[in-house]
Short mmCIF file of C-alpha atoms in Angstrom, two decimals:
data_model
loop_
_atom_site.label_atom_id
_atom_site.label_comp_id
_atom_site.label_asym_id
_atom_site.label_seq_id
_atom_site.Cartn_x
_atom_site.Cartn_y
_atom_site.Cartn_z
CA UNK A 1 -20.43 -11.42 -0.99
CA UNK A 2 -22.65 -14.66 -1.17
CA UNK A 3 -25.75 -12.60 -1.87
CA UNK A 4 -24.00 -10.52 -4.45
CA UNK A 5 -22.50 -13.52 -6.25
CA UNK A 6 -24.81 -13.40 -9.28
CA UNK A 7 -24.06 -9.84 -9.81
CA UNK A 8 -20.54 -10.64 -10.12
CA UNK A 9 -21.13 -12.21 -13.31
CA UNK A 10 -22.62 -8.97 -14.62
CA UNK A 11 -19.59 -7.07 -13.35
CA UNK A 12 -17.31 -9.21 -15.26
CA UNK A 13 -19.41 -9.36 -18.37
CA UNK A 14 -19.23 -5.59 -18.38
CA UNK A 15 -15.74 -5.21 -17.39
CA UNK A 16 -14.16 -7.52 -19.88
CA UNK A 17 -14.40 -5.13 -22.80
CA UNK A 18 -12.65 -2.41 -20.76
CA UNK A 19 -9.84 -4.74 -19.84
CA UNK A 20 -9.67 -6.04 -23.21
CA UNK A 21 -9.47 -2.52 -24.66
CA UNK A 22 -6.90 -1.67 -22.22
CA UNK A 23 -4.68 -4.61 -22.88
CA UNK A 24 -5.18 -3.94 -26.97
CA UNK A 25 -4.18 -0.36 -26.21
CA UNK A 26 -0.80 -1.23 -24.42
CA UNK A 27 0.04 -4.03 -27.00
CA UNK A 28 -0.38 -1.49 -29.84
CA UNK A 29 2.00 0.87 -27.86
CA UNK A 30 4.59 -1.81 -27.46
CA UNK A 31 4.26 -2.65 -31.09
CA UNK A 32 4.64 0.78 -32.26
CA UNK A 33 7.53 1.47 -30.01
CA UNK A 34 9.48 4.79 -30.51
CA UNK A 35 7.15 5.44 -33.61
CA UNK A 36 3.87 5.76 -31.35
CA UNK A 37 4.36 9.55 -31.41
CA UNK A 38 3.47 9.35 -35.38
CA UNK A 39 0.29 7.51 -34.63
CA UNK A 40 -1.34 10.13 -32.33
CA UNK A 41 -4.95 10.01 -33.99
CA UNK A 42 -4.92 6.26 -34.03
CA UNK A 43 -3.94 5.96 -30.14
CA UNK A 44 -6.52 8.66 -29.50
CA UNK A 45 -9.01 6.44 -31.04
CA UNK A 46 -8.16 3.43 -29.37
CA UNK A 47 -7.97 5.55 -26.18
CA UNK A 48 -11.68 6.78 -26.68
CA UNK A 49 -12.87 3.41 -27.31
CA UNK A 50 -11.28 2.23 -24.15
CA UNK A 51 -12.98 5.11 -22.27
CA UNK A 52 -16.36 4.28 -23.87
CA UNK A 53 -15.91 0.65 -22.56
CA UNK A 54 -15.57 2.18 -19.46
CA UNK A 55 -18.94 3.35 -18.91
CA UNK A 56 -20.84 -0.04 -19.01
CA UNK A 57 -18.13 -1.13 -16.41
CA UNK A 58 -18.90 1.66 -14.05
CA UNK A 59 -22.52 0.84 -14.49
CA UNK A 60 -21.96 -2.73 -13.50
CA UNK A 61 -19.64 -1.81 -10.58
CA UNK A 62 -22.39 0.38 -9.14
CA UNK A 63 -24.84 -2.49 -9.53
CA UNK A 64 -22.44 -4.83 -7.64
CA UNK A 65 -22.16 -2.38 -4.89
CA UNK A 66 -25.97 -1.96 -4.45
CA UNK A 67 -26.30 -5.73 -4.41
CA UNK A 68 -23.45 -5.96 -1.74
CA UNK A 69 -25.04 -2.93 0.14
CA UNK A 70 -28.59 -4.80 0.08
CA UNK A 71 -27.11 -7.97 1.36
CA UNK A 72 -25.32 -5.93 4.23
CA UNK A 73 -28.61 -4.45 5.26
CA UNK A 74 -30.15 -8.12 5.56
CA UNK A 75 -32.33 -7.48 2.19
CA UNK A 76 -32.52 -9.74 -0.55
CA UNK A 77 -30.91 -8.34 -3.71
CA UNK A 78 -33.62 -8.95 -6.24
CA UNK A 79 -33.10 -7.63 -9.95
CA UNK A 80 -35.58 -4.82 -9.61
CA UNK A 81 -34.11 -3.19 -6.60
CA UNK A 82 -30.69 -3.89 -7.50
CA UNK A 83 -30.83 -2.49 -11.22
CA UNK A 84 -32.69 0.57 -10.04
CA UNK A 85 -29.57 2.93 -9.42
CA UNK A 86 -30.50 6.47 -7.95
CA UNK A 87 -29.64 8.82 -10.93
CA UNK A 88 -27.96 11.50 -8.98
CA UNK A 89 -25.69 8.91 -7.02
CA UNK A 90 -24.65 7.32 -10.25
CA UNK A 91 -24.09 10.79 -12.08
CA UNK A 92 -21.89 11.70 -8.94
CA UNK A 93 -20.01 8.34 -9.19
CA UNK A 94 -19.33 8.64 -13.02
CA UNK A 95 -17.75 11.99 -12.22
CA UNK A 96 -15.53 10.93 -9.49
CA UNK A 97 -14.60 7.74 -11.56
CA UNK A 98 -13.50 9.83 -14.55
CA UNK A 99 -11.62 12.24 -12.22
CA UNK A 100 -9.77 9.13 -10.87
CA UNK A 101 -8.89 7.99 -14.40
CA UNK A 102 -7.56 11.52 -15.09
CA UNK A 103 -5.50 11.37 -11.93
CA UNK A 104 -4.42 7.85 -12.93
CA UNK A 105 -3.13 8.93 -16.45
CA UNK A 106 -1.99 12.44 -15.52
CA UNK A 107 0.16 11.21 -12.44
CA UNK A 108 1.27 7.83 -14.08
CA UNK A 109 4.77 9.21 -14.71
CA UNK A 110 5.25 9.80 -11.00
CA UNK A 111 3.95 6.44 -10.00
CA UNK A 112 3.41 7.90 -6.53
CA UNK A 113 -0.37 8.95 -7.30
CA UNK A 114 -1.35 5.60 -8.97
CA UNK A 115 -2.36 3.91 -5.59
CA UNK A 116 -4.14 7.25 -4.59
CA UNK A 117 -6.03 7.01 -8.03
CA UNK A 118 -6.94 3.47 -7.85
CA UNK A 119 -8.10 3.99 -4.16
CA UNK A 120 -10.13 7.00 -5.24
CA UNK A 121 -12.02 4.98 -7.86
CA UNK A 122 -12.49 2.28 -5.35
CA UNK A 123 -14.03 4.42 -2.68
CA UNK A 124 -16.15 6.17 -5.10
CA UNK A 125 -17.99 3.26 -6.28
CA UNK A 126 -18.45 2.02 -2.60
CA UNK A 127 -19.52 5.11 -1.48
CA UNK A 128 -21.95 6.03 -4.31
CA UNK A 129 -25.13 4.87 -2.40
CA UNK A 130 -24.64 7.51 -0.09
CA UNK A 131 -24.45 10.52 -2.55
CA UNK A 132 -27.79 12.02 -2.43
CA UNK A 133 -27.24 15.25 -4.58
CA UNK A 134 -25.85 15.92 -7.99
CA UNK A 135 -22.75 18.32 -7.49
CA UNK A 136 -18.69 18.62 -8.03
CA UNK A 137 -17.80 19.08 -4.43
CA UNK A 138 -20.33 17.09 -2.21
CA UNK A 139 -19.14 13.68 -3.57
CA UNK A 140 -15.56 14.85 -2.61
CA UNK A 141 -16.53 15.67 0.74
CA UNK A 142 -18.31 12.53 1.51
CA UNK A 143 -15.01 10.70 0.41
CA UNK A 144 -12.72 12.87 2.49
CA UNK A 145 -14.53 11.87 5.57
CA UNK A 146 -13.29 8.30 5.03
CA UNK A 147 -9.70 9.23 4.67
CA UNK A 148 -9.36 9.37 8.46
CA UNK A 149 -9.21 5.60 8.10
CA UNK A 150 -6.02 5.75 6.36
CA UNK A 151 -4.33 2.93 7.80
CA UNK A 152 -7.45 0.48 7.17
CA UNK A 153 -7.22 1.55 3.49
CA UNK A 154 -3.43 1.40 3.16
CA UNK A 155 -3.57 -2.18 4.47
CA UNK A 156 -6.60 -3.07 2.29
CA UNK A 157 -4.44 -1.90 -0.77
CA UNK A 158 -1.55 -3.90 0.10
CA UNK A 159 -3.52 -7.02 0.74
CA UNK A 160 -5.07 -6.65 -2.87
CA UNK A 161 -1.70 -5.73 -4.43
CA UNK A 162 -0.63 -8.98 -3.36
CA UNK A 163 -3.77 -10.71 -4.20
CA UNK A 164 -3.38 -9.41 -7.64
CA UNK A 165 0.12 -10.83 -8.00
CA UNK A 166 -0.87 -14.26 -6.83
CA UNK A 167 -3.82 -14.32 -9.19
CA UNK A 168 -1.49 -13.16 -12.09
CA UNK A 169 1.05 -16.03 -11.25
CA UNK A 170 -1.68 -18.72 -10.64
CA UNK A 171 -3.51 -17.71 -14.06
CA UNK A 172 -0.19 -17.99 -15.78
CA UNK A 173 0.68 -21.53 -14.43
CA UNK A 174 -3.07 -22.64 -15.21
CA UNK A 175 -2.35 -21.96 -19.00
CA UNK A 176 1.11 -23.48 -18.64
CA UNK A 177 -0.46 -26.75 -17.14
CA UNK A 178 -3.20 -26.74 -19.95
CA UNK A 179 -0.59 -26.46 -22.34
CA UNK A 180 1.29 -29.31 -20.81
CA UNK A 181 -1.85 -31.57 -20.55
CA UNK A 182 -2.51 -30.87 -24.10
CA UNK A 183 0.87 -32.23 -25.02
CA UNK A 184 -0.38 -35.81 -23.49
CA UNK A 185 -3.28 -35.79 -25.85
CA UNK A 186 -2.54 -37.89 -28.99
CA UNK A 187 -3.21 -35.68 -32.26
CA UNK A 188 -2.72 -32.49 -30.55
CA UNK A 189 0.30 -30.34 -31.47
CA UNK A 190 0.97 -27.83 -28.53
CA UNK A 191 3.87 -26.36 -30.32
CA UNK A 192 2.24 -23.37 -31.98
CA UNK A 193 0.58 -22.44 -28.63
CA UNK A 194 3.91 -22.54 -26.70
CA UNK A 195 4.91 -19.30 -28.60
CA UNK A 196 1.65 -17.87 -27.83
CA UNK A 197 1.49 -18.62 -24.25
CA UNK A 198 5.13 -17.73 -23.78
CA UNK A 199 6.19 -15.19 -21.11
CA UNK A 200 7.98 -13.63 -24.02
CA UNK A 201 4.81 -12.75 -25.65
CA UNK A 202 3.63 -9.23 -24.17
CA UNK A 203 0.22 -9.68 -25.53
CA UNK A 204 -0.24 -12.84 -23.54
CA UNK A 205 0.91 -11.23 -20.33
CA UNK A 206 -1.26 -8.42 -20.88
CA UNK A 207 -4.19 -10.74 -21.27
CA UNK A 208 -3.16 -12.46 -17.93
CA UNK A 209 -3.01 -9.08 -16.17
CA UNK A 210 -6.37 -8.12 -17.55
CA UNK A 211 -7.72 -11.67 -16.29
CA UNK A 212 -6.10 -11.06 -12.82
CA UNK A 213 -7.62 -7.66 -12.44
CA UNK A 214 -10.97 -8.98 -13.42
CA UNK A 215 -10.69 -11.72 -10.84
CA UNK A 216 -9.69 -9.45 -8.07
CA UNK A 217 -11.98 -6.57 -8.93
CA UNK A 218 -15.31 -7.76 -7.34
CA UNK A 219 -13.60 -8.61 -4.00
CA UNK A 220 -11.88 -5.49 -3.97
CA UNK A 221 -15.09 -3.54 -4.66
CA UNK A 222 -16.82 -5.72 -1.98
CA UNK A 223 -14.15 -5.13 0.67
CA UNK A 224 -14.40 -1.41 0.31
CA UNK A 225 -18.06 -1.44 0.26
CA UNK A 226 -18.00 -3.47 3.68
CA UNK A 227 -15.61 -0.89 4.56
CA UNK A 228 -17.46 2.22 3.85
CA UNK A 229 -20.73 0.69 5.11
CA UNK A 230 -19.04 -0.11 8.72
CA UNK A 231 -17.41 3.38 8.83
CA UNK A 232 -20.36 5.25 7.75
CA UNK A 233 -22.77 3.16 10.12
CA UNK A 234 -20.66 3.86 13.25
CA UNK A 235 -20.73 7.61 12.47
CA UNK A 236 -24.35 7.89 11.64
CA UNK A 237 -25.80 5.15 14.20
CA UNK A 238 -27.08 3.04 11.45
CA UNK A 239 -25.50 -0.01 13.30
CA UNK A 240 -27.36 0.38 16.29
CA UNK A 241 -30.52 1.07 14.20
CA UNK A 242 -30.11 -2.35 12.34
CA UNK A 243 -29.20 -3.87 15.99
CA UNK A 244 -32.56 -2.64 17.23
CA UNK A 245 -34.42 -3.85 14.17
CA UNK A 246 -32.89 -7.19 14.99
CA UNK A 247 -33.81 -7.31 18.47
CA UNK A 248 -37.52 -6.24 17.49
CA UNK A 249 -37.58 -9.15 14.98
CA UNK A 250 -36.55 -11.65 17.65
CA UNK A 251 -38.98 -10.29 19.97
CA UNK A 252 -41.65 -10.59 17.38
CA UNK A 253 -40.90 -14.29 16.86
CA UNK B 1 -37.23 -0.92 22.30
CA UNK B 2 -35.49 2.39 22.07
CA UNK B 3 -36.04 3.25 25.67
CA UNK B 4 -33.22 4.17 28.04
CA UNK B 5 -30.21 2.74 27.02
CA UNK B 6 -28.26 0.86 30.00
CA UNK B 7 -25.01 3.08 29.39
CA UNK B 8 -26.77 6.12 29.88
CA UNK B 9 -28.27 5.23 33.55
CA UNK B 10 -25.45 6.74 35.23
CA UNK B 11 -24.49 9.40 33.16
CA UNK B 12 -25.92 12.99 33.04
CA UNK B 13 -27.60 14.88 30.00
CA UNK B 14 -25.15 16.37 27.62
CA UNK B 15 -27.23 19.54 27.23
CA UNK B 16 -28.42 19.80 31.02
CA UNK B 17 -25.58 18.44 33.09
CA UNK B 18 -27.65 18.78 36.21
CA UNK B 19 -30.23 16.09 34.77
CA UNK B 20 -29.83 12.22 34.57
CA UNK B 21 -29.37 10.78 31.15
CA UNK B 22 -32.57 9.17 29.97
CA UNK B 23 -31.49 7.83 26.49
CA UNK B 24 -28.55 7.72 24.25
CA UNK B 25 -28.91 9.51 20.89
CA UNK B 26 -28.38 6.80 17.99
CA UNK B 27 -26.50 9.28 15.60
CA UNK B 28 -23.98 11.00 17.92
CA UNK B 29 -24.05 8.68 21.12
CA UNK B 30 -24.30 11.65 23.25
CA UNK B 31 -26.48 10.80 26.49
CA UNK B 32 -29.75 12.94 26.67
CA UNK B 33 -32.37 13.55 29.17
CA UNK B 34 -36.12 12.96 28.47
CA UNK B 35 -37.00 16.35 27.31
CA UNK B 36 -33.91 16.28 24.89
CA UNK B 37 -34.55 12.99 23.51
CA UNK B 38 -37.00 12.32 20.74
CA UNK B 39 -38.16 9.02 19.40
CA UNK B 40 -38.43 8.55 15.66
CA UNK B 41 -38.98 5.51 13.87
CA UNK B 42 -38.54 3.79 17.41
CA UNK B 43 -35.18 5.26 17.76
CA UNK B 44 -33.83 8.02 20.07
CA UNK B 45 -32.28 11.14 18.61
CA UNK B 46 -30.93 14.45 20.26
CA UNK B 47 -32.48 17.51 18.76
CA UNK B 48 -29.39 18.38 16.76
CA UNK B 49 -29.30 14.96 15.11
CA UNK B 50 -33.13 15.17 14.55
CA UNK B 51 -32.66 18.60 12.79
CA UNK B 52 -30.00 17.45 10.71
CA UNK B 53 -31.96 14.16 9.67
CA UNK B 54 -35.13 16.60 8.81
CA UNK B 55 -32.70 18.70 7.06
CA UNK B 56 -31.26 15.96 5.01
CA UNK B 57 -34.72 14.51 3.96
CA UNK B 58 -35.97 17.75 2.70
CA UNK B 59 -33.03 18.34 0.14
CA UNK B 60 -34.54 18.62 -3.28
CA UNK B 61 -32.79 18.17 -6.48
CA UNK B 62 -30.07 20.31 -7.41
CA UNK B 63 -30.42 22.09 -10.93
CA UNK B 64 -27.20 23.80 -10.06
CA UNK B 65 -25.26 20.51 -9.22
CA UNK B 66 -26.51 19.04 -12.46
CA UNK B 67 -25.32 21.90 -14.63
CA UNK B 68 -21.83 21.61 -13.19
CA UNK B 69 -21.66 17.68 -13.07
CA UNK B 70 -22.50 17.00 -16.78
CA UNK B 71 -20.13 19.30 -18.47
CA UNK B 72 -17.33 18.53 -15.84
CA UNK B 73 -17.89 14.64 -16.52
CA UNK B 74 -17.70 15.22 -20.25
CA UNK B 75 -14.65 17.34 -20.13
CA UNK B 76 -13.02 14.74 -17.75
CA UNK B 77 -14.02 11.96 -20.10
CA UNK B 78 -12.18 13.76 -23.12
CA UNK B 79 -9.40 14.72 -20.89
CA UNK B 80 -8.85 11.10 -19.80
CA UNK B 81 -8.89 9.77 -23.42
CA UNK B 82 -6.23 12.45 -24.47
CA UNK B 83 -4.10 11.80 -21.50
CA UNK B 84 -4.21 8.16 -21.94
CA UNK B 85 -3.09 8.36 -25.64
CA UNK B 86 -0.64 11.07 -24.97
CA UNK B 87 0.96 9.16 -21.85
CA UNK B 88 1.12 6.18 -24.13
CA UNK B 89 2.94 7.61 -26.84
CA UNK B 90 5.45 9.25 -24.47
CA UNK B 91 6.16 5.94 -22.55
CA UNK B 92 6.52 4.13 -25.73
CA UNK B 93 9.20 6.65 -27.05
CA UNK B 94 11.25 6.16 -23.98
#
């Protein structure tokens, strides 16, 4: 995480438009209410914009995972090495991420499939460096091998769901504390902001949720990257190869 | 460096049970005899894992894979946007 930290900024920068577009979409829905069905074309336009904002976010996630992967292999994630994403692996990842989006929206009414879609998106980005060929089924086969570690994945999901809640509450209180402190400064009238930063303001809560997701997302991706790296290196013997390399380096010194 | 692993000393070869193990395959962790072990890049592999590594390294670009992947991704993009709008309108009308 320490070596990948500079790439977290890129991830935040590229994910911000996506999260704001999603928050804007939900805010418009709440505003339109029961009349939303009459604004199908408008909503479809906003949804397309949100989906377009997803693409740079996917690229930034892939770059972040690459930086984490280089760090795990004791390599320094230089700009050149990190930004050079293998095309086939990235194309496979985009396909899986879009599939996860379809499952997320398609299965949203049932709520049961939502964690599955979130997990699929996370595992897709964490595993993408191991996709070596473009195809519809090869990346899914790669991911299916990781499902034997279901308990670890379920535990990770619970931990990060709790983390998301905690970050959301903390962000809310940061804004409230800022408002309270602003009231103590002479010449500043916080009254108009009280309505904006109120829990009754749905847009404020949506922006807070977007902020909480932005804050937690790099750690979620990094945790899944470490998980995939460990699971795969045990299966392939990569852990032993790295151990031998370290021994060799120590002997050389 | 990748010589006989300590754990292989008292085991027999996975392919030849009558022979003592000489090394442990780094990919599948099976104990193998000197004949079955091949050292590659300083690491011991059994015959099957070495063949799998060679096969994996020989894989070329798949045109068929790209032909399936690009239209599928474009269709998923359009479907996800449509579902997002449709589901949103449906949820808001409830």
